[in-house]
Amino acid sequence: MTREFDQTTNLDYTMSMFFRQQWVDERLKFKGPRQVPFTYDSLKSIWTPDTFFLNEKYANFHIVTKPNTLLRVENDGSIAFSSRMTVRASCDMDFHLYPFDKQVCHLTMESYSHAVQDLIYTWHNHSVIFDEELSLANYNLLDYSTSMLNKSYGQNEYSSLRLKFLLGRDISHQILNVFVPCVLIVMLSWVSLWIPRDATPARVTLGITTVLTMTTTMINAGGDLPMLSYLTAIDIFTTVCNIFVFSALLEFAFVSFYDKPVYRERRIKANVSQTSNEEIRKQPSWANSVESDEGFVPNPKPSVISNNVHKRHRLERDRQLRHQSWPIAKEDITVRLNKLNYHVTKTGFDPSKVELYTRIMMPILFVLFLITYFITYGVIFKCELL
């Protein structure tokens, strides 16, 4: 009967149980009472099987306040031997799907020196009983099975008994301590996308804080696992979340680089030149003329004059237009500079549009990742339990 079961992360588990064995020794037949109890010291004078646990790492008998053993001999020579012990046994665990994993562990018993010609192990009916109050910290006991097999060592075969049990992990701990915090950290990193670009200290502080917090959460997510040489499911989740958080910080660095004064002046000059040409094209025909003795004479075509002549004519025309009554829509240069602060550069790059697209695309991509991730591993987890 198993009373306690502790699943650890060092590729082993610890089990506390009442280990009972029964066998028949015809030399101990007697007439009288049906059964006679013996003390622990009597074991030295009675033959007992040399049973051991094949995958045992450590085991001990309980001796408080006295050795927890029971030995009874019936009048037909049947012997019942029971002892309370704790066994730590190895288990070949696979954490690729952690925390959506299931583990299959076993406990194998056999004789150390007696071959099948001398000793054969068998399971009795209801040989394995788990305590109804048995509970595991991170796992649920889903099923168990027993089997009998023979193992060959050299020229001899040895009888063995195997107890196999299926454990399914309870992922509520990982949901509350890993998945939910990671999602909240990623959402917090998006707040920097709504902070103005000129608030550099606020955006940098928020970005670095979320990156460091996500890195710490990523390290602590696998703290319950042994050192592994492969990625687990939770490693993939935390890595992708870290990429999203780090991308928000890189996005700010990227748009800030193209928002430097050098690129800002280029945008302003390009837009001012474009706006001036549009205003000239909108002016009436008499505005594009030069005053002479005969009145206003239309300017010659720009294609047939030199650049210097064109500049001189433009300056002369601006001087004349200032004295005319015709109103020209001309914005104040300060207002124009403010409006053109984030306009398109000569290369076609617009920091404002990049931030706008980032605000939309990052949440969409992250939601798609969450849906794909949980559907994929949820289906795998259910298939593994079947």
PDB file of N, CA, C and O in Angstrom, residues 289-299 316 319-320:
ATOM      1  N   SER A 289       5.446  87.415 -63.187  1.00  0.00           N
ATOM      2  CA  SER A 289       5.954  88.364 -64.172  1.00  0.00           C
ATOM      3  C   SER A 289       6.938  89.300 -63.509  1.00  0.00           C
ATOM      4  O   SER A 289       7.003  89.372 -62.281  1.00  0.00           O
ATOM      5  N   VAL A 290       7.671  89.973 -64.328  1.00  0.00           N
ATOM      6  CA  VAL A 290       8.701  90.895 -63.850  1.00  0.00           C
ATOM      7  C   VAL A 290       8.335  92.299 -64.319  1.00  0.00           C
ATOM      8  O   VAL A 290       7.931  92.501 -65.462  1.00  0.00           O
ATOM      9  N   GLU A 291       8.457  93.251 -63.405  1.00  0.00           N
ATOM     10  CA  GLU A 291       8.091  94.634 -63.736  1.00  0.00           C
ATOM     11  C   GLU A 291       9.130  95.234 -64.682  1.00  0.00           C
ATOM     12  O   GLU A 291      10.339  95.072 -64.493  1.00  0.00           O
ATOM     13  N   SER A 292       8.657  95.935 -65.696  1.00  0.00           N
ATOM     14  CA  SER A 292       9.549  96.619 -66.643  1.00  0.00           C
ATOM     15  C   SER A 292       8.929  97.964 -66.987  1.00  0.00           C
ATOM     16  O   SER A 292       7.894  98.353 -66.450  1.00  0.00           O
ATOM     17  N   ASP A 293       9.572  98.665 -67.964  1.00  0.00           N
ATOM     18  CA  ASP A 293       9.054  99.953 -68.358  1.00  0.00           C
ATOM     19  C   ASP A 293       7.683  99.824 -69.001  1.00  0.00           C
ATOM     20  O   ASP A 293       6.888 100.770 -68.994  1.00  0.00           O
ATOM     21  N   GLU A 294       7.402  98.668 -69.572  1.00  0.00           N
ATOM     22  CA  GLU A 294       6.131  98.455 -70.265  1.00  0.00           C
ATOM     23  C   GLU A 294       5.110  97.762 -69.376  1.00  0.00           C
ATOM     24  O   GLU A 294       4.069  97.355 -69.845  1.00  0.00           O
ATOM     25  N   GLY A 295       5.438  97.605 -68.122  1.00  0.00           N
ATOM     26  CA  GLY A 295       4.519  96.909 -67.206  1.00  0.00           C
ATOM     27  C   GLY A 295       5.104  95.570 -66.784  1.00  0.00           C
ATOM     28  O   GLY A 295       6.327  95.399 -66.747  1.00  0.00           O
ATOM     29  N   PHE A 296       4.203  94.622 -66.493  1.00  0.00           N
ATOM     30  CA  PHE A 296       4.623  93.285 -66.080  1.00  0.00           C
ATOM     31  C   PHE A 296       4.803  92.418 -67.313  1.00  0.00           C
ATOM     32  O   PHE A 296       3.891  92.273 -68.124  1.00  0.00           O
ATOM     33  N   VAL A 297       5.994  91.870 -67.414  1.00  0.00           N
ATOM     34  CA  VAL A 297       6.314  90.987 -68.541  1.00  0.00           C
ATOM     35  C   VAL A 297       6.473  89.581 -68.000  1.00  0.00           C
ATOM     36  O   VAL A 297       7.182  89.376 -66.996  1.00  0.00           O
ATOM     37  N   PRO A 298       5.836  88.587 -68.611  1.00  0.00           N
ATOM     38  CA  PRO A 298       5.955  87.208 -68.115  1.00  0.00           C
ATOM     39  C   PRO A 298       7.407  86.760 -68.071  1.00  0.00           C
ATOM     40  O   PRO A 298       8.209  87.137 -68.922  1.00  0.00           O
ATOM     41  N   ASN A 299       7.706  85.970 -67.064  1.00  0.00           N
ATOM     42  CA  ASN A 299       9.064  85.431 -66.936  1.00  0.00           C
ATOM     43  C   ASN A 299       9.345  84.449 -68.057  1.00  0.00           C
ATOM     44  O   ASN A 299       8.458  83.757 -68.555  1.00  0.00           O
ATOM     45  N   GLU A 316      13.117  88.850 -56.946  1.00  0.00           N
ATOM     46  CA  GLU A 316      12.449  90.056 -57.415  1.00  0.00           C
ATOM     47  C   GLU A 316      10.933  89.899 -57.354  1.00  0.00           C
ATOM     48  O   GLU A 316      10.207  90.817 -56.973  1.00  0.00           O
ATOM     49  N   ARG A 319       9.713  90.203 -53.840  1.00  0.00           N
ATOM     50  CA  ARG A 319       9.692  91.595 -53.389  1.00  0.00           C
ATOM     51  C   ARG A 319       8.467  92.306 -53.938  1.00  0.00           C
ATOM     52  O   ARG A 319       7.820  93.107 -53.244  1.00  0.00           O
ATOM     53  N   GLN A 320       8.128  92.036 -55.194  1.00  0.00           N
ATOM     54  CA  GLN A 320       6.973  92.681 -55.793  1.00  0.00           C
ATOM     55  C   GLN A 320       5.665  92.210 -55.161  1.00  0.00           C
ATOM     56  O   GLN A 320       4.746  93.001 -54.946  1.00  0.00           O
TER      57      GLN A 320
END
